[in-house]
Short mmCIF file of C-alpha atoms in Angstrom, two decimals:
data_model
loop_
_atom_site.label_atom_id
_atom_site.label_comp_id
_atom_site.label_asym_id
_atom_site.label_seq_id
_atom_site.Cartn_x
_atom_site.Cartn_y
_atom_site.Cartn_z
CA MET A 25 -0.05 0.02 0.47
CA ALA A 26 2.74 2.34 0.51
CA THR A 27 4.25 1.95 -3.07
CA LEU A 28 0.49 2.56 -4.48
CA HIS A 29 0.70 5.39 -1.69
CA THR A 30 4.73 6.77 -3.44
CA ALA A 31 3.51 5.99 -7.10
CA LYS A 32 0.57 8.19 -7.15
CA GLN A 33 2.97 10.78 -5.73
CA VAL A 34 5.43 10.04 -7.90
CA ALA A 35 2.94 10.96 -10.82
CA THR A 36 0.99 13.70 -9.30
CA ALA A 37 4.82 15.52 -8.91
CA ILE A 38 5.78 14.43 -12.83
CA GLN A 39 2.48 16.07 -13.83
CA ARG A 40 2.93 18.61 -12.00
CA GLU A 41 6.02 19.75 -13.60
CA TYR A 42 5.09 18.86 -17.40
CA ALA A 43 1.81 21.61 -16.76
CA LYS A 44 5.05 24.14 -16.47
CA THR A 45 6.68 23.09 -20.00
CA PRO A 46 5.50 25.82 -23.25
CA ALA A 47 3.42 24.40 -25.34
CA LYS A 48 5.93 24.41 -28.72
CA LEU A 49 7.93 21.64 -26.09
CA LYS A 50 4.71 19.97 -25.81
CA VAL A 51 4.16 20.08 -29.67
CA LEU A 52 7.44 18.19 -29.91
CA ASP A 53 7.17 15.50 -27.34
CA ALA A 54 3.22 14.86 -29.19
CA PHE A 55 5.42 14.25 -32.59
CA SER A 56 7.90 12.18 -30.81
CA GLY A 57 5.68 9.45 -29.16
CA LEU A 58 3.62 9.52 -32.48
CA ALA A 59 6.79 8.81 -34.50
CA ILE A 60 7.70 5.75 -31.96
CA ALA A 61 3.77 4.85 -32.11
CA THR A 62 4.01 5.01 -36.03
CA ALA A 63 7.36 2.28 -35.77
CA LEU A 64 5.52 0.22 -33.43
CA LEU A 65 2.67 -0.22 -35.52
CA GLN A 66 5.07 -0.88 -39.07
CA PHE A 67 6.89 -3.15 -36.29
CA VAL A 68 3.34 -4.93 -35.35
CA TYR A 69 2.11 -4.98 -38.69
CA ALA A 70 5.74 -6.92 -40.06
CA VAL A 71 5.32 -9.38 -37.79
CA LEU A 72 1.38 -10.02 -38.32
CA ILE A 73 0.95 -9.48 -41.91
CA GLY A 74 4.04 -9.66 -43.47
CA SER A 75 6.77 -7.39 -45.32
CA PHE A 76 7.19 -8.59 -48.80
CA PRO A 77 8.48 -4.81 -50.07
CA PHE A 78 11.21 -5.82 -47.04
CA ASN A 79 12.94 -2.67 -47.97
CA ALA A 80 9.87 0.02 -48.04
CA PHE A 81 10.00 -1.91 -44.51
CA LEU A 82 13.10 -0.82 -43.08
CA ALA A 83 12.80 2.79 -44.91
CA GLY A 84 10.07 3.65 -42.83
CA PHE A 85 10.59 1.54 -39.73
CA PHE A 86 14.53 3.37 -39.53
CA CYS A 87 12.67 6.81 -40.63
CA CYS A 88 10.66 7.09 -37.85
CA ILE A 89 13.08 5.45 -35.81
CA GLY A 90 15.18 8.92 -36.92
CA ALA A 91 12.98 11.05 -36.43
CA PHE A 92 12.14 10.56 -32.93
CA VAL A 93 15.88 10.44 -32.04
CA LEU A 94 16.08 13.59 -34.18
CA SER A 95 13.18 14.64 -32.08
CA VAL A 96 14.91 14.16 -28.92
CA CYS A 97 18.07 15.68 -29.77
CA LEU A 98 16.49 18.85 -30.14
CA ARG A 99 14.23 18.24 -27.40
CA MET A 100 17.68 18.35 -25.11
CA GLN A 101 19.45 21.03 -27.25
CA VAL A 102 16.41 23.63 -26.26
CA ASP A 103 16.35 25.45 -23.24
CA PRO A 104 12.26 27.08 -22.14
CA GLU A 105 13.94 30.12 -20.63
CA ASP A 106 16.82 30.65 -23.03
CA MET A 107 14.88 31.13 -26.53
CA SER A 108 18.64 33.54 -28.22
CA GLY A 109 19.97 32.10 -31.22
CA LYS A 110 21.54 28.75 -29.47
CA THR A 111 17.74 27.55 -29.58
CA GLU A 112 17.05 28.95 -33.70
CA ARG A 113 20.42 26.51 -34.71
CA ALA A 114 19.22 23.60 -32.72
CA PHE A 115 16.39 23.38 -34.82
CA THR A 116 17.77 24.56 -38.61
CA GLU A 117 20.31 22.00 -37.62
CA TYR A 118 16.97 19.41 -36.80
CA ALA A 119 15.54 20.39 -40.11
CA LEU A 120 18.46 19.62 -42.13
CA ALA A 121 19.24 16.20 -40.37
CA MET A 122 15.23 15.65 -41.07
CA CYS A 123 15.78 16.43 -44.57
CA VAL A 124 18.56 14.25 -44.95
CA LEU A 125 16.46 11.59 -43.28
CA PHE A 126 13.82 11.64 -45.91
CA LEU A 127 16.05 12.15 -48.84
CA ALA A 128 18.02 8.57 -47.37
CA ALA A 129 14.65 6.46 -46.66
CA LEU A 130 13.31 7.84 -49.88
CA ASN A 131 16.75 6.15 -51.86
CA TYR A 132 16.62 2.97 -50.34
CA VAL A 133 12.93 2.42 -51.22
CA GLY A 134 14.25 2.97 -54.95
#
């Protein structure tokens, strides 16, 4: 019973602190969650139904995982208190990396 009480306190503390997060970072978190959910959905589809064009499955799966990783990297670089040129540079690097990732995936599909 004490463990359940402690878990509720931890969940409440996390929820209270996350409420202070700016909306732009929440959108980035939502995109990261969507990317990992899409990768999971593709994996489940490949296991249950099959992955006939295997290169297409790999391109889509790695594109989702890559987008998740790049979004997490951007999330770690962005500081909500300091909206200086560093944030703009981090977003520019993110946008270029996403373009390279999508071009590589498109090239891999054929």
